[in-house]
Every structure is written in C-alpha cells, then in structure tokens.
Amino acid sequence: MKDQNSNSRRNFIGKIALGSTIGGLAGLANPAVGNTTKDSEISLHEADEWFKNIKGTHRVVYDGSTPHDGFAIIWNWVFYLTNNQTDSPDSDITAMTVLRHSGVGFALEDWVWAKYKLGEALDVKDPATGNPSLRNPYYDPKPGDFPMPQIQGIKDLIGRGAMFCVCDLALQVNSAGIAAKMNMKTEDVYADMVKGVLPGVNRVPSGVWALGRAQEHGCAYIFAGG
C-alpha cells in the first residue's frame, strides 16, 4: 500500500509544476498563454526598477503561492508589527508579498472576483458567509475578515511601505482555465484580470522571477503557501 503522505506530497508538487490549480496542462498549452499583446507586455526594465523600492535593514519576501487563509498578507503585517515592537520604524523595514500560482486572486479587485467566481475557482471562502467568496476579503478587510481586528489588509500595508506584486504568467494560466470552464475567450478573461489588478500591486513577469529578484535585493525568503 502506498504511503498516503508521499502521495499527497507528490500531488501538491505536481500542481505546482503544472503552474495552476485551475488551468493545469490545458492552461499552459493554450496558445494565448505566454503570447500577450504588445500593449499588455511587461517591461522587464520597469519591473526591475520597482525592486529598487526595497529599503531598510529588515527585508523579507513572502511566497504567496496559494490562498492559505491570507497568511501571505497576515505575515506581511506581522513583520511590521514585531519589528516595530523591537524599535525598528517602518522606514527601516520592507516586507514584500509575491502573489502567484493560485494565490493571484488576492491581487484583484472585487468585480473580478464576482464576475469570474474566483472564490469557487480558487477555493476561497468569504469569512462573513462561509460561502465561496465573490470579493477580495484581504485588500480592504471588513470586521471579521481577519482572525484579529488589528491586522491590516493590502491597502493599508502598501501605505506603510509594504510591497505586493502578482505573477503575470499565473494570471494568464488561470485565465485559460477559467475561460475554458465558462466558455469564454482566454484573452478576454486575461484582459479583465490585468485591468482588475489592485492599485499599488505591481504586475511582474512571473512570481518565481520576482522571488529571485527580491532575494538578490537582500530579502529573506519565507514560504507563505498552504
């Protein structure tokens, strides 16, 4: 009898290798994936320039590869909280969260969640109802969205100097999976996702690219997926 833990580990690694829990091989094989229009292409120079905003003595990057109850956002806040408690001001801190793989939904506005039923697609429950979420609960959270009321969402954390980015390749792959499920065009879904990236969240060529760049700029790596 095969070891269940080994099977579970292989299944999880397999999902990561496919690039998306939604799109899978079908998403990666879609001709629209990796072939964005000129208007939507990311300038590598501009993406690299964004990383020059990393500052301070205390630097960390969180790998938000899965929703995992918003921990890639919660731990970003915790990094500021606990460094403040040890006498470091926000000006001496940078916490970055890279939203990639199936964690990309937290980089998107509420209307995208509602239109494409992202809560169902990404297995994210609305903390208020327990049903698949039709909104992003962690950008500007309502009371009860986080387990502690003082935890700040993406909007407030960006105001403190935290950095958030989203994997463009994962947006493409997830768009392909959603489009197939909803009988839509991948390029239309992808265009909506690009349009719906939250203010202050930077779109980068890929999440793994961003994780590498962050570490090149002195950020310690912490896995924040499930």
Coordinates of C-alpha atoms in Angstrom, one line a residue:
M1 CA 0.0 0.0 0.0
K2 CA 1.4 3.4 -1.0
D3 CA 2.2 5.9 1.7
Q4 CA -0.6 8.5 1.8
N5 CA 1.8 11.3 2.8
S6 CA 4.0 10.6 -0.1
N7 CA 1.0 10.6 -2.5
S8 CA -0.2 13.9 -1.0
R9 CA 3.3 15.5 -1.4
R10 CA 3.6 14.3 -5.0
N11 CA 0.1 15.7 -5.8
F12 CA 1.0 19.1 -4.4
I13 CA 4.3 19.2 -6.2
G14 CA 2.5 18.1 -9.4
K15 CA 0.1 21.0 -9.1
I16 CA 2.9 23.5 -8.7
A17 CA 4.7 22.0 -11.7
L18 CA 1.6 22.5 -13.8
G19 CA 1.6 26.1 -13.0
S20 CA -2.0 26.5 -11.8
T21 CA -4.6 24.5 -9.9
I22 CA -7.2 25.9 -12.3
G23 CA -5.5 25.8 -15.7
G24 CA -3.2 22.9 -15.4
L25 CA -1.8 21.5 -18.6
A26 CA -4.7 22.8 -20.6
G27 CA -3.9 26.3 -19.4
L28 CA -0.2 26.1 -20.2
A29 CA -0.9 24.6 -23.6
N30 CA -3.3 27.3 -24.6
P31 CA -1.7 29.4 -27.4
A32 CA -2.7 32.6 -25.6
V33 CA -0.6 31.8 -22.6
G34 CA 2.9 33.4 -22.9
N35 CA 1.8 35.4 -26.0
T36 CA 0.4 38.6 -24.6
T37 CA -0.4 41.6 -26.8
K38 CA 2.2 44.3 -27.1
D39 CA 0.0 46.7 -25.0
S40 CA -0.1 44.2 -22.1
E41 CA 3.5 43.1 -22.2
I42 CA 5.5 43.9 -19.1
S43 CA 8.6 45.9 -19.5
L44 CA 11.4 43.9 -17.7
H45 CA 13.2 47.2 -17.1
E46 CA 10.2 48.7 -15.3
A47 CA 9.7 45.6 -13.3
D48 CA 13.4 45.6 -12.3
E49 CA 13.2 49.3 -11.4
W50 CA 10.3 48.5 -9.0
F51 CA 12.6 46.4 -6.8
K52 CA 14.8 49.4 -6.1
N53 CA 12.0 50.5 -3.7
I54 CA 13.2 47.8 -1.3
K55 CA 14.7 49.7 1.6
G56 CA 15.9 49.4 5.2
T57 CA 17.8 46.9 7.3
H58 CA 15.0 44.4 7.7
R59 CA 13.8 42.8 4.4
V60 CA 11.6 39.8 3.8
V61 CA 9.7 38.3 0.8
Y62 CA 6.7 36.1 1.3
D63 CA 5.9 33.4 -1.3
G64 CA 2.1 33.6 -1.6
S65 CA 1.6 30.6 -3.9
T66 CA -1.8 29.6 -2.5
P67 CA -4.6 31.4 -0.8
H68 CA -3.8 29.8 2.6
D69 CA -6.3 31.9 4.5
G70 CA -4.5 35.1 3.6
F71 CA -1.3 34.3 5.5
A72 CA 0.9 35.9 2.8
I73 CA -0.8 39.2 3.9
I74 CA -1.1 38.4 7.6
W75 CA 2.6 37.6 7.9
N76 CA 3.5 40.8 6.0
W77 CA 1.7 42.8 8.7
V78 CA 3.3 40.6 11.5
F79 CA 6.7 41.6 10.1
Y80 CA 6.0 45.3 10.5
L81 CA 4.3 44.8 13.9
T82 CA 7.1 42.8 15.5
N83 CA 9.9 44.9 14.0
N84 CA 8.1 48.0 15.4
Q85 CA 8.0 46.2 18.8
T86 CA 11.8 45.8 18.6
D87 CA 12.3 49.5 17.9
S88 CA 12.6 49.5 14.1
P89 CA 10.4 52.1 12.4
D90 CA 8.6 51.4 9.1
S91 CA 11.2 53.4 7.2
D92 CA 13.8 50.7 8.1
I93 CA 11.5 47.7 7.0
T94 CA 10.4 46.2 3.7
A95 CA 8.0 43.3 3.6
M96 CA 7.1 42.1 0.1
T97 CA 4.4 39.6 -0.8
V98 CA 4.6 37.8 -4.1
L99 CA 1.1 36.5 -5.2
R100 CA 1.5 33.7 -7.7
H101 CA 0.1 30.3 -8.6
S102 CA -3.4 30.1 -7.1
G103 CA -2.7 33.0 -4.8
V104 CA -3.2 35.6 -7.6
G105 CA -6.8 36.3 -6.7
F106 CA -5.8 38.5 -3.7
A107 CA -4.2 40.9 -6.2
L108 CA -7.5 41.5 -8.0
E109 CA -10.4 43.9 -7.4
D110 CA -13.9 42.7 -6.1
W111 CA -15.6 43.0 -9.5
V112 CA -13.2 40.4 -11.0
W113 CA -14.0 38.1 -8.1
A114 CA -17.7 38.5 -8.7
K115 CA -17.6 38.2 -12.5
Y116 CA -15.4 35.1 -12.6
K117 CA -16.5 33.5 -9.3
L118 CA -12.9 33.4 -8.1
G119 CA -13.9 32.2 -4.6
E120 CA -15.1 29.0 -6.2
A121 CA -12.2 28.7 -8.7
L122 CA -9.5 29.3 -6.1
D123 CA -11.2 27.7 -3.1
V124 CA -11.5 30.9 -1.0
K125 CA -14.4 31.2 1.4
D126 CA -15.9 34.6 2.4
P127 CA -15.1 34.9 6.1
A128 CA -18.5 36.6 6.6
T129 CA -20.7 33.9 5.0
G130 CA -18.6 30.7 4.7
N131 CA -19.6 30.5 1.0
P132 CA -17.2 30.8 -2.0
S133 CA -16.1 34.5 -1.9
L134 CA -17.3 36.9 -4.5
R135 CA -15.0 39.6 -3.2
N136 CA -11.4 40.0 -2.2
P137 CA -11.5 39.8 1.6
Y138 CA -7.9 40.9 2.2
Y139 CA -7.4 44.2 0.3
D140 CA -9.6 46.5 2.5
P141 CA -10.9 44.0 5.0
K142 CA -14.2 44.2 6.8
P143 CA -14.5 43.4 10.6
G144 CA -14.2 39.7 10.9
D145 CA -12.3 39.0 7.7
F146 CA -9.0 38.5 9.6
P147 CA -8.7 36.5 12.9
M148 CA -7.6 39.6 14.8
P149 CA -9.2 43.0 14.1
Q150 CA -5.9 44.9 14.2
I151 CA -4.5 43.0 11.2
Q152 CA -4.1 45.3 8.2
G153 CA -5.0 44.4 4.7
I154 CA -3.1 45.0 1.5
K155 CA -4.3 48.6 1.0
D156 CA -3.1 49.8 4.4
L157 CA 0.1 47.8 4.3
I158 CA 1.0 49.4 0.9
G159 CA 0.5 52.8 2.7
R160 CA 3.1 51.7 5.2
G161 CA 5.7 50.8 2.5
A162 CA 5.0 47.1 2.1
M163 CA 5.3 45.8 -1.5
F164 CA 2.9 43.5 -3.3
C165 CA 3.2 42.0 -6.7
V166 CA 1.4 39.5 -8.9
C167 CA 2.6 36.9 -11.3
D168 CA 1.6 37.7 -14.8
L169 CA 2.2 34.2 -16.1
A170 CA -0.2 32.8 -13.4
L171 CA -2.8 35.4 -14.5
Q172 CA -2.5 34.0 -18.0
V173 CA -2.7 30.4 -16.9
N174 CA -5.6 31.0 -14.5
S175 CA -7.4 33.0 -17.2
A176 CA -7.1 30.0 -19.6
G177 CA -8.6 27.7 -17.0
I178 CA -11.5 30.0 -16.1
A179 CA -12.2 30.7 -19.8
A180 CA -12.4 27.0 -20.6
K181 CA -14.8 26.5 -17.7
M182 CA -17.0 29.5 -18.6
N183 CA -16.8 29.0 -22.4
M184 CA -15.1 32.4 -22.9
K185 CA -12.0 33.6 -24.7
T186 CA -8.8 33.4 -22.7
E187 CA -7.6 36.8 -23.9
D188 CA -10.9 38.4 -22.7
V189 CA -10.6 36.9 -19.2
Y190 CA -6.9 37.8 -19.1
A191 CA -7.6 41.4 -20.2
D192 CA -10.1 41.7 -17.3
M193 CA -7.6 40.4 -14.8
V194 CA -4.9 42.8 -15.9
K195 CA -7.5 45.7 -15.8
G196 CA -8.5 44.5 -12.3
V197 CA -5.1 44.4 -10.6
L198 CA -5.4 46.4 -7.4
P199 CA -3.9 49.9 -7.1
G200 CA -0.4 49.6 -5.7
V201 CA 0.1 46.0 -6.7
N202 CA 2.8 45.6 -9.3
R203 CA 2.5 43.1 -12.2
V204 CA 5.7 41.1 -12.7
P205 CA 6.7 38.6 -15.5
S206 CA 6.4 35.6 -13.1
G207 CA 6.3 35.0 -9.4
V208 CA 9.4 32.9 -9.3
W209 CA 11.2 35.7 -11.2
A210 CA 10.1 38.2 -8.5
L211 CA 11.1 35.9 -5.6
G212 CA 14.6 35.7 -7.2
R213 CA 14.8 39.4 -7.6
A214 CA 13.7 40.1 -4.1
Q215 CA 16.4 37.8 -2.7
E216 CA 19.0 39.5 -4.9
H217 CA 18.0 42.7 -3.2
G218 CA 18.6 41.3 0.3
C219 CA 15.1 39.9 1.2
A220 CA 14.9 36.8 3.3
Y221 CA 12.6 34.2 1.7
I222 CA 9.6 32.8 3.6
F223 CA 7.1 30.3 2.1
A224 CA 3.5 31.5 2.9
G225 CA 1.5 29.0 0.9
G226 CA -0.5 26.1 2.4

